[in-house]
Coordinates of N, CA and C in Angstrom, one line a residue:
Chain A
M1 N -0.3 -1.3 -20.2 CA -0.4 -0.1 -19.4 C 1.0 -1.0 -18.8
L2 N 1.5 0.3 -19.0 CA 2.8 0.9 -17.8 C 3.0 0.7 -16.3
K3 N 4.3 -0.5 -15.6 CA 4.2 -0.8 -14.7 C 3.9 0.4 -13.4
Q4 N 4.2 1.8 -14.2 CA 4.4 3.0 -13.8 C 2.7 3.9 -13.5
Q5 N 2.8 3.1 -15.1 CA 0.7 3.5 -14.5 C 0.1 3.0 -13.6
A6 N 0.7 1.4 -13.8 CA -0.4 0.9 -13.2 C -0.1 1.3 -11.7
V7 N 1.3 1.1 -11.6 CA 1.1 2.1 -10.0 C 1.4 3.1 -8.9
D8 N 0.4 3.5 -10.3 CA -0.4 4.7 -10.2 C -1.7 5.0 -9.9
R9 N -2.4 4.2 -10.7 CA -3.6 4.0 -10.6 C -4.2 3.1 -9.4
V10 N -3.4 2.1 -8.7 CA -3.3 1.3 -7.4 C -3.5 2.7 -6.6
F11 N -2.8 2.9 -6.0 CA -2.4 4.3 -5.1 C -3.9 5.3 -5.7
Y12 N -3.7 5.9 -6.7 CA -4.9 6.6 -6.3 C -6.0 6.0 -6.2
A13 N -6.7 5.4 -7.0 CA -7.8 4.4 -6.3 C -7.9 4.0 -4.8
L14 N -6.6 3.6 -4.4 CA -6.6 3.7 -2.5 C -6.8 4.2 -1.9
A15 N -6.6 5.8 -2.4 CA -7.0 7.1 -1.6 C -7.8 7.0 -0.8
D16 N -9.3 6.7 -1.6 CA -10.3 6.7 -1.3 C -11.1 6.4 -0.3
P17 N -11.6 7.0 1.3 CA -12.2 6.0 2.4 C -13.2 5.2 1.4
T18 N -14.0 5.7 1.1 CA -15.2 4.8 0.5 C -14.9 3.8 -0.2
R19 N -13.7 4.1 -0.9 CA -12.4 2.4 -2.0 C -12.4 1.7 -1.5
R20 N -11.5 2.1 -0.5 CA -11.3 1.5 0.5 C -11.9 0.7 1.2
A21 N -13.6 1.5 2.1 CA -15.3 0.6 2.0 C -15.3 -0.5 1.2
L22 N -14.9 -0.3 0.1 CA -15.4 -1.2 -1.0 C -14.2 -2.6 -0.8
V23 N -12.9 -1.9 -0.4 CA -12.2 -3.3 -1.4 C -12.1 -3.9 0.4
E24 N -12.0 -3.0 1.0 CA -11.9 -4.0 2.9 C -13.7 -5.0 2.4
R25 N -14.6 -4.4 2.2 CA -16.1 -5.6 1.8 C -15.8 -6.6 0.5
L26 N -15.9 -6.4 0.1 CA -15.3 -7.1 -1.1 C -14.1 -8.6 -0.8
S27 N -13.0 -8.3 0.5 CA -12.4 -8.9 0.8 C -12.4 -10.6 1.6
R28 N -13.9 -10.5 1.7 CA -15.0 -11.2 2.5 C -15.9 -12.0 1.6
S29 N -16.0 -11.2 0.1 CA -16.9 -12.3 -0.8 C -17.2 -11.2 -1.6
P30 N -17.5 -11.9 -2.9 CA -17.8 -11.1 -4.3 C -19.0 -10.5 -3.8
A31 N -19.3 -9.8 -4.6 CA -21.1 -8.2 -3.8 C -21.2 -7.2 -5.1
S32 N -22.5 -7.6 -5.7 CA -23.5 -7.0 -6.5 C -23.2 -5.0 -5.9
A33 N -23.2 -4.1 -7.2 CA -23.2 -2.9 -7.3 C -24.9 -2.8 -5.7
S34 N -26.3 -3.4 -5.9 CA -26.3 -3.4 -5.1 C -26.9 -3.3 -3.6
D35 N -26.1 -5.3 -3.3 CA -24.8 -4.9 -1.8 C -24.0 -4.1 -1.4
L36 N -23.7 -3.7 -2.4 CA -22.4 -3.0 -1.4 C -23.2 -1.4 -1.3
V37 N -24.2 -0.5 -2.0 CA -24.7 0.2 -2.0 C -25.8 0.1 0.1
K38 N -26.2 -1.0 -0.1 CA -27.0 -1.2 1.2 C -26.5 -1.3 2.1
R39 N -24.6 -1.2 2.5 CA -23.7 -1.8 3.1 C -23.2 -0.1 3.6
L40 N -23.3 0.7 2.7 CA -22.4 2.3 3.0 C -23.0 3.2 2.6
E41 N -24.2 3.1 2.4 CA -24.8 4.5 2.7 C -24.6 5.0 1.4
I42 N -24.3 4.7 0.3 CA -24.0 6.2 -0.7 C -25.2 5.6 -1.9
T43 N -25.1 6.5 -2.0 CA -26.3 6.2 -3.9 C -25.5 5.2 -4.6
L44 N -26.3 4.7 -5.9 CA -25.9 3.8 -6.5 C -25.1 4.1 -7.5
A45 N -24.9 5.1 -7.9 CA -24.5 6.1 -9.0 C -23.2 5.8 -8.4
A46 N -23.1 6.8 -7.1 CA -21.2 6.7 -6.2 C -20.7 5.5 -6.8
V47 N -21.7 4.7 -6.3 CA -20.9 3.6 -5.8 C -20.8 2.7 -7.1
V48 N -20.9 2.9 -8.4 CA -21.1 2.4 -9.9 C -19.7 3.0 -10.7
Q49 N -19.7 4.2 -9.7 CA -18.2 5.5 -10.6 C -17.7 4.5 -9.3
H50 N -16.9 4.2 -8.4 CA -15.8 3.9 -7.6 C -15.6 3.0 -7.8
L51 N -16.4 2.4 -7.9 CA -16.3 0.3 -8.7 C -14.9 0.4 -10.3
Q52 N -15.9 1.6 -11.0 CA -15.2 1.6 -12.0 C -13.8 2.2 -11.9
V53 N -13.6 3.1 -10.9 CA -12.1 2.9 -10.5 C -10.9 2.0 -10.3
L54 N -11.5 1.1 -9.2 CA -11.0 -0.3 -8.8 C -10.9 -0.4 -10.0
E55 N -11.8 -1.2 -10.7 CA -11.5 -1.7 -12.3 C -10.6 -1.1 -12.8
E56 N -10.7 0.0 -12.8 CA -9.8 0.5 -13.9 C -8.5 0.1 -13.5
S57 N -8.6 0.0 -12.4 CA -7.1 0.4 -11.3 C -6.3 -1.5 -11.2
G58 N -7.4 -2.3 -12.1 CA -7.0 -3.4 -11.5 C -7.5 -4.2 -10.4
I59 N -8.1 -3.8 -9.1 CA -8.5 -4.3 -7.7 C -9.4 -5.0 -7.4
I60 N -10.4 -4.2 -8.6 CA -11.5 -5.6 -8.8 C -12.0 -6.6 -10.3
R61 N -12.4 -7.3 -10.1 CA -13.3 -7.0 -12.2 C -14.5 -6.8 -11.3
T62 N -15.1 -7.2 -12.3 CA -17.2 -7.9 -12.5 C -17.2 -8.5 -13.9
E63 N -18.4 -8.8 -13.4 CA -18.4 -10.1 -14.6 C -20.6 -9.6 -14.1
K64 N -20.7 -9.6 -15.7 CA -22.4 -9.5 -15.8 C -23.0 -10.6 -15.9
V65 N -23.3 -11.3 -15.4 CA -24.4 -12.9 -15.3 C -25.6 -12.7 -15.6
G66 N -26.7 -12.5 -16.5 CA -28.6 -12.3 -16.5 C -28.2 -11.2 -16.5
R67 N -28.8 -10.7 -15.2 CA -28.5 -8.6 -15.3 C -28.3 -8.5 -13.7
V68 N -27.7 -9.2 -13.5 CA -26.6 -8.7 -12.5 C -25.4 -8.5 -12.1
R69 N -25.0 -8.0 -12.3 CA -23.2 -7.2 -12.2 C -22.3 -7.9 -11.0
T70 N -21.5 -8.8 -10.8 CA -21.0 -9.0 -9.4 C -19.6 -8.9 -9.7
C71 N -18.7 -8.4 -8.6 CA -17.4 -7.8 -7.9 C -17.0 -8.3 -7.4
R72 N -15.2 -8.9 -8.0 CA -14.3 -9.4 -7.4 C -13.4 -9.0 -6.8
L73 N -12.7 -9.5 -6.3 CA -11.1 -8.7 -6.0 C -10.6 -9.4 -6.5
E74 N -9.4 -8.5 -7.0 CA -8.1 -9.4 -7.6 C -7.0 -8.9 -6.8
P75 N -6.3 -10.3 -6.6 CA -5.3 -9.9 -5.8 C -4.0 -9.5 -6.9
G76 N -4.1 -9.4 -7.4 CA -2.6 -9.0 -8.4 C -2.8 -7.3 -8.7
G77 N -4.1 -6.8 -8.3 CA -3.5 -5.5 -8.0 C -3.2 -5.0 -6.7
L78 N -3.9 -4.8 -5.7 CA -3.5 -5.2 -4.6 C -2.1 -5.6 -3.9
R79 N -1.7 -6.1 -4.9 CA -0.1 -6.7 -4.8 C 0.9 -6.3 -5.5
L80 N 0.3 -5.3 -6.0 CA 1.5 -4.2 -6.7 C 1.1 -3.2 -5.8
A81 N 0.7 -3.0 -5.5 CA 0.6 -1.6 -3.9 C 1.7 -2.3 -3.0
E82 N 1.0 -3.2 -2.6 CA 1.4 -4.3 -1.6 C 3.7 -3.8 -1.6
Q83 N 3.8 -4.8 -3.0 CA 5.3 -4.7 -2.8 C 5.8 -3.4 -3.4
W84 N 5.2 -2.3 -4.0 CA 5.4 -1.0 -4.0 C 6.3 -1.1 -2.3
I85 N 5.3 -0.8 -1.8 CA 6.3 -0.3 -0.1 C 7.5 -1.2 0.0
S86 N 6.1 -2.3 0.0 CA 7.5 -2.9 0.8 C 9.3 -3.3 0.3
E87 N 9.5 -2.4 -1.3 CA 9.9 -2.5 -1.3 C 11.4 -1.1 -0.6
R88 N 10.6 0.0 -1.0 CA 11.5 1.3 -0.2 C 11.6 0.8 1.4
R89 N 10.5 0.3 2.4 CA 10.3 -0.2 3.7 C 11.4 -1.4 4.0
S90 N 11.6 -1.9 2.9 CA 13.3 -3.4 3.6 C 14.3 -2.0 2.9
L91 N 14.4 -2.0 1.8 CA 15.4 -1.4 1.6 C 16.0 -0.1 2.6
W92 N 15.1 0.3 3.3 CA 15.9 1.3 4.0 C 15.2 0.9 5.4
E93 N 15.2 0.2 5.6 CA 15.4 -1.2 6.4 C 16.2 -1.7 6.3
R94 N 17.0 -2.4 5.3 CA 18.2 -3.4 5.5 C 19.9 -1.7 5.3
R95 N 19.3 -0.7 5.0 CA 20.2 0.4 5.3 C 20.4 1.0 7.3
L96 N 19.5 0.9 7.3 CA 19.0 1.1 8.9 C 20.1 -0.3 9.5
D97 N 19.7 -1.5 9.3 CA 20.8 -2.4 9.7 C 22.6 -2.6 9.7
R98 N 22.3 -2.1 7.9 CA 24.2 -2.2 8.0 C 24.6 -0.7 8.4
L99 N 23.9 0.1 8.7 CA 24.7 1.7 9.5 C 24.9 0.9 10.8
G100 N 23.7 0.3 11.5 CA 23.9 -0.5 12.8 C 25.0 -1.9 13.2
D101 N 25.5 -2.1 12.1 CA 26.2 -3.0 11.8 C 27.5 -2.2 12.3
I102 N 27.8 -1.1 11.0 CA 29.2 -0.1 11.3 C 30.0 0.3 12.4
L103 N 28.3 0.5 13.4 CA 28.9 1.2 14.5 C 28.8 0.3 15.8
D104 N 28.1 -0.7 15.9 CA 28.8 -1.4 16.4 C 30.2 -1.8 16.0
E105 N 30.8 -2.3 15.4 CA 31.5 -2.5 14.9 C 32.8 -2.0 14.9
E106 N 32.2 -0.6 15.1 CA 33.2 1.1 16.0 C 34.0 0.4 17.0
D107 N 33.0 0.5 17.6 CA 32.8 0.0 19.1 C 33.4 -1.0 19.9
L108 N 33.7 -2.0 18.5 CA 34.2 -3.2 19.4 C 35.9 -2.6 18.6
E109 N 36.3 -1.7 18.3 CA 37.7 -1.9 17.5 C 38.0 -1.2 18.4
P110 N 39.4 -2.0 18.4 CA 40.7 -1.3 19.7 C 41.3 0.0 19.8
S111 N 41.5 0.9 18.7 CA 41.9 1.6 18.1 C 41.1 2.5 18.6
N112 N 39.8 2.3 18.4 CA 38.2 3.3 18.9 C 38.8 3.4 20.0
K113 N 39.0 2.1 21.1 CA 38.9 2.4 22.7 C 39.5 3.5 23.3
G114 N 40.8 2.7 22.4 CA 41.9 4.0 23.0 C 41.4 5.3 22.7
R115 N 40.8 5.9 21.2 CA 41.2 7.0 21.4 C 40.3 7.4 22.6
K116 N 38.7 6.6 22.8 CA 37.9 7.2 24.0 C 39.2 7.0 24.7
G117 N 39.9 6.6 25.7 CA 40.5 6.7 27.1 C 41.8 7.8 26.8
Chain B
M1 N -4.0 9.9 17.3 CA -4.4 9.7 16.4 C -5.4 8.1 16.2
L2 N -6.6 7.8 15.5 CA -6.9 6.2 15.7 C -6.2 6.1 14.6
K3 N -6.5 4.8 14.7 CA -5.5 3.8 13.1 C -6.5 4.4 12.1
Q4 N -8.2 4.0 11.9 CA -8.2 4.8 11.0 C -7.7 6.0 10.3
Q5 N -7.7 7.1 11.3 CA -7.3 7.5 10.4 C -5.8 7.9 10.3
A6 N -4.8 7.3 10.9 CA -3.1 6.9 10.8 C -3.7 6.6 8.8
V7 N -4.8 5.3 8.6 CA -4.1 4.9 7.6 C -4.8 5.9 6.5
D8 N -6.1 6.2 6.5 CA -5.4 7.3 6.0 C -5.4 8.5 5.4
R9 N -4.9 8.8 6.2 CA -3.3 9.9 6.4 C -2.6 9.6 5.3
V10 N -1.9 8.2 5.0 CA -1.3 7.1 5.1 C -1.4 7.2 3.7
F11 N -2.7 6.4 2.7 CA -3.0 6.4 2.3 C -3.1 7.9 1.3
Y12 N -3.7 8.7 2.0 CA -3.2 9.6 1.0 C -2.1 10.4 0.3
A13 N -1.1 10.3 1.7 CA -0.2 11.1 0.8 C 0.7 10.2 -0.1
L14 N 0.4 8.5 0.6 CA 1.0 7.8 -0.7 C 0.3 7.9 -2.5
A15 N -0.9 8.6 -2.4 CA -1.5 8.6 -3.3 C -1.3 9.5 -5.0
D16 N -0.1 10.2 -4.1 CA 0.4 11.7 -5.1 C 2.3 11.0 -5.4
P17 N 2.1 11.8 -6.9 CA 3.4 9.7 -7.7 C 4.3 11.6 -7.2
T18 N 4.3 12.2 -7.0 CA 5.4 13.4 -6.7 C 6.1 12.9 -5.3
R19 N 4.9 12.4 -4.8 CA 5.2 12.0 -2.6 C 5.2 11.0 -2.7
R20 N 5.1 9.5 -3.9 CA 5.8 8.4 -4.3 C 7.6 8.7 -5.0
A21 N 7.2 9.6 -5.1 CA 9.4 10.1 -6.4 C 9.8 10.0 -4.0
L22 N 9.3 10.8 -4.1 CA 10.3 10.9 -2.9 C 10.6 10.3 -1.3
V23 N 9.3 9.1 -1.8 CA 10.1 8.3 -0.4 C 10.3 6.9 -1.1
E24 N 10.3 6.6 -2.8 CA 12.0 6.4 -3.3 C 13.1 6.8 -3.0
R25 N 13.1 8.1 -3.2 CA 14.5 8.6 -2.5 C 15.0 8.8 -0.8
L26 N 14.1 8.8 -0.7 CA 14.6 8.3 0.8 C 14.6 7.0 1.0
S27 N 14.3 6.2 0.4 CA 14.6 4.9 0.5 C 16.0 4.3 1.0
R28 N 16.4 5.4 -0.7 CA 18.4 5.0 -0.5 C 18.5 6.0 0.4
S29 N 18.7 7.1 1.4 CA 19.5 8.1 2.3 C 18.5 8.8 3.1
P30 N 18.8 9.3 3.6 CA 18.0 11.0 5.0 C 18.9 11.7 3.4
A31 N 17.9 12.8 3.4 CA 18.3 13.7 2.4 C 17.7 15.4 2.9
S32 N 17.9 16.3 2.7 CA 17.2 17.6 2.7 C 16.6 17.3 2.0
A33 N 15.7 19.0 1.8 CA 14.8 19.6 1.2 C 15.8 19.9 0.4
S34 N 17.0 20.9 0.3 CA 17.4 21.9 -1.5 C 18.1 19.5 -1.7
D35 N 18.4 18.4 -1.6 CA 19.2 17.7 -1.9 C 17.8 17.5 -2.6
L36 N 16.7 17.7 -2.3 CA 14.9 16.5 -3.1 C 14.8 17.2 -4.1
V37 N 15.1 19.1 -4.1 CA 14.4 19.1 -4.4 C 15.5 19.1 -6.3
K38 N 17.2 18.9 -5.9 CA 17.6 19.3 -7.1 C 17.5 17.4 -8.5
R39 N 17.1 16.4 -7.6 CA 16.9 15.7 -7.3 C 15.4 15.6 -8.8
L40 N 14.1 16.1 -8.0 CA 12.9 16.7 -8.3 C 12.2 17.7 -9.9
E41 N 13.6 18.8 -10.0 CA 13.2 19.2 -11.0 C 11.5 20.0 -10.3
I42 N 11.7 20.5 -9.2 CA 10.5 21.1 -8.6 C 10.5 22.2 -8.1
T43 N 10.2 23.2 -7.5 CA 10.5 23.9 -6.5 C 10.4 23.7 -5.2
L44 N 11.1 24.7 -4.7 CA 11.3 24.5 -3.2 C 10.4 23.9 -2.3
A45 N 9.1 25.2 -2.7 CA 7.8 25.0 -1.7 C 7.2 24.2 -1.9
A46 N 7.2 24.0 -3.1 CA 6.3 22.2 -3.3 C 6.4 20.9 -2.9
V47 N 8.7 20.9 -2.8 CA 9.0 20.5 -2.4 C 8.5 20.2 -0.2
V48 N 8.9 21.4 0.0 CA 8.7 21.9 1.4 C 6.7 21.5 2.5
Q49 N 6.2 21.5 0.8 CA 4.4 21.3 1.1 C 4.3 19.4 0.9
H50 N 5.3 19.0 0.4 CA 4.9 17.4 0.2 C 5.7 16.2 1.5
L51 N 6.8 17.3 2.0 CA 7.7 16.7 2.7 C 6.6 16.6 4.1
Q52 N 5.6 18.3 4.0 CA 5.0 18.1 4.9 C 4.0 16.9 5.1
V53 N 3.5 17.3 3.8 CA 1.5 16.1 4.0 C 2.9 14.3 4.7
L54 N 3.8 14.0 4.2 CA 4.9 12.5 4.1 C 4.5 12.6 5.3
E55 N 4.9 14.0 5.8 CA 5.8 13.7 7.8 C 4.6 13.5 8.7
E56 N 3.6 14.2 8.6 CA 2.1 14.1 9.0 C 1.8 13.1 9.0
S57 N 1.5 12.2 8.3 CA 0.9 10.7 7.5 C 2.2 9.5 8.5
G58 N 3.1 10.0 8.9 CA 4.0 9.2 9.9 C 4.4 8.9 8.8
I59 N 5.2 8.9 7.3 CA 6.1 8.3 6.5 C 7.0 8.7 6.3
I60 N 7.3 9.5 7.1 CA 9.1 10.5 7.2 C 8.7 10.7 8.6
R61 N 10.5 11.1 9.2 CA 10.3 12.3 9.6 C 11.6 13.2 9.9
T62 N 11.3 14.3 10.0 CA 12.2 15.0 9.9 C 12.7 15.8 10.7
E63 N 14.3 16.4 11.1 CA 15.1 16.9 12.1 C 16.4 17.9 12.0
K64 N 16.0 18.9 12.3 CA 16.7 19.6 12.0 C 18.0 19.8 12.9
V65 N 19.2 20.4 11.6 CA 20.8 20.3 12.8 C 20.7 21.5 12.1
G66 N 21.4 22.1 12.8 CA 22.1 23.6 12.6 C 21.1 24.3 11.7
R67 N 21.4 24.3 10.4 CA 20.3 25.1 10.0 C 20.1 24.2 8.6
V68 N 20.0 22.9 8.5 CA 20.1 21.7 7.2 C 18.6 21.0 8.3
R69 N 17.4 21.1 7.3 CA 16.3 19.9 8.2 C 16.6 18.8 7.2
T70 N 16.8 17.7 8.2 CA 17.3 16.3 7.1 C 16.4 15.7 7.3
C71 N 15.6 14.6 6.7 CA 14.4 14.2 6.2 C 14.6 12.3 6.2
R72 N 13.9 11.5 6.7 CA 14.2 9.9 7.1 C 12.8 9.6 6.9
L73 N 13.0 7.9 6.2 CA 11.9 6.8 6.3 C 12.0 6.4 7.0
E74 N 10.4 6.6 8.0 CA 10.0 6.0 9.3 C 9.3 5.1 8.7
P75 N 9.6 3.4 9.2 CA 9.7 2.0 8.2 C 8.2 1.9 8.7
G76 N 8.1 2.8 10.3 CA 6.3 2.1 10.5 C 4.6 2.9 9.6
G77 N 5.5 3.9 9.1 CA 4.6 4.7 8.5 C 3.8 3.5 7.5
L78 N 4.9 3.7 6.5 CA 4.9 2.7 5.4 C 4.0 1.0 5.5
R79 N 4.7 0.5 6.5 CA 4.2 -0.3 6.9 C 2.7 -0.6 7.1
L80 N 2.4 0.6 7.7 CA 0.4 0.6 8.3 C -0.2 0.7 7.0
A81 N 0.4 0.6 5.9 CA -0.4 0.9 4.1 C 0.1 -0.6 4.1
E82 N 0.7 -0.9 4.2 CA 1.4 -2.5 3.7 C 0.3 -3.2 4.4
Q83 N 0.4 -3.7 5.8 CA -0.6 -4.1 5.9 C -1.7 -4.3 6.1
W84 N -2.2 -2.9 5.9 CA -3.7 -2.6 5.4 C -4.3 -4.1 3.9
I85 N -3.5 -3.4 3.5 CA -3.1 -4.1 1.7 C -2.9 -5.8 1.9
S86 N -2.3 -5.8 2.8 CA -1.7 -7.6 3.0 C -3.2 -8.5 3.6
E87 N -3.1 -7.6 4.7 CA -4.4 -8.0 4.9 C -5.5 -8.6 4.4
R88 N -6.0 -7.6 3.9 CA -7.7 -7.6 2.5 C -7.2 -8.4 1.6
R89 N -6.5 -8.8 0.9 CA -5.6 -9.7 -0.7 C -5.6 -10.9 0.4
S90 N -4.5 -11.2 1.8 CA -5.1 -12.3 2.2 C -6.1 -13.1 2.7
L91 N -7.0 -12.6 3.4 CA -8.4 -13.1 3.3 C -9.1 -13.3 2.2
W92 N -9.2 -12.9 1.7 CA -9.7 -13.5 0.3 C -8.9 -14.1 -0.4
E93 N -7.7 -14.5 -0.9 CA -7.2 -16.0 -1.3 C -7.7 -17.2 0.4
R94 N -7.1 -16.5 0.5 CA -8.0 -17.5 1.8 C -9.3 -18.1 1.2
R95 N -9.9 -17.5 1.2 CA -11.0 -17.5 0.8 C -11.2 -18.0 -0.1
L96 N -10.4 -17.7 -1.3 CA -10.4 -18.2 -2.7 C -10.4 -19.9 -2.8
D97 N -8.5 -20.1 -1.6 CA -8.1 -21.7 -1.8 C -9.1 -22.2 -1.2
R98 N -10.3 -21.8 -0.2 CA -11.0 -22.8 0.8 C -12.1 -23.3 -0.4
L99 N -12.4 -22.4 -1.5 CA -13.6 -22.5 -2.4 C -13.1 -23.6 -3.6
G100 N -11.6 -23.6 -3.8 CA -10.8 -24.2 -5.0 C -11.1 -26.0 -4.3
D101 N -10.9 -25.7 -2.5 CA -10.9 -27.0 -1.6 C -12.2 -27.7 -1.9
I102 N -12.9 -26.7 -1.6 CA -14.8 -27.3 -1.6 C -14.7 -28.1 -3.0
L103 N -13.8 -27.6 -3.9 CA -15.0 -27.9 -5.7 C -13.7 -29.4 -5.8
D104 N -13.2 -29.5 -5.0 CA -12.1 -30.4 -5.3 C -12.7 -31.5 -5.0
E105 N -13.2 -31.2 -3.3 CA -13.8 -32.2 -2.6 C -15.0 -32.5 -3.9
E106 N -16.0 -32.4 -3.8 CA -17.5 -32.3 -4.8 C -16.7 -33.2 -5.7
D107 N -15.3 -33.4 -6.3 CA -15.0 -33.6 -7.3 C -15.1 -35.2 -6.4
L108 N -14.2 -34.7 -5.7 CA -14.0 -36.9 -5.6 C -14.8 -37.6 -4.9
E109 N -16.2 -36.9 -4.5 CA -17.0 -37.6 -4.7 C -17.8 -38.6 -4.9
P110 N -18.0 -40.2 -4.4 CA -18.2 -41.4 -5.5 C -20.4 -40.8 -6.1
S111 N -20.6 -39.7 -4.8 CA -21.6 -39.9 -5.6 C -21.9 -38.5 -6.3
N112 N -20.9 -38.1 -6.6 CA -20.8 -37.0 -7.6 C -20.7 -37.5 -9.0
K113 N -19.6 -38.5 -8.5 CA -19.3 -39.2 -10.0 C -20.3 -39.9 -10.7
G114 N -21.3 -40.6 -10.0 CA -22.8 -41.6 -10.3 C -23.1 -40.4 -10.9
R115 N -23.3 -39.1 -10.4 CA -23.8 -38.5 -10.9 C -24.5 -37.5 -12.6
K116 N -22.8 -37.8 -12.1 CA -22.0 -37.1 -14.1 C -22.2 -38.2 -15.2
G117 N -22.2 -39.8 -14.2 CA -21.7 -40.8 -15.5 C -23.3 -41.2 -16.1

């Protein structure tokens, strides 16, 4: 999967509040689909559908042992979205810092002081 | 605005690839809506609508000077989503680390060695 496509899927998956509630729950421990139904008061069918979106985006992985399918978080999926955001935010913040430095330097230049006076 | 509601809005805003392209562009410098139209090959009406969603979510702010409305990133909006993800990811990773430690300790216990041999 292309990185762009992977980023699209992770952000699509995280946009839904119920899917974020599932991520929240799974950040504490692995759980089966029926464990998740108990906590979230939605149907098993809805939970299964949301888990599928989360799995396709790489945010969780599921593993079937016997008759029970257990879901657990995959840190890599979440990290992809986190990095995307962090890179844009820090690019902009570095730019703001540089602008601040330039303004400070201009304030300190004697020629500018002369012009102001 | 409640924090939960703010988180909902930021993730909703970031789910759309065009809005993420706008964030990407604005992470390099502030821009007007018409600057953004040139880069993205979509209509001005569509850009304006996407900018409105981004502004309501606190990811950007816009300021009108004369006839031009300039858009710039607001690091706080992005940071909200970044923190939400990072907190869940690190909660899970710490849990994985603790599990690893417990397994290591069990391997080192003499009683376990006895059982294995």
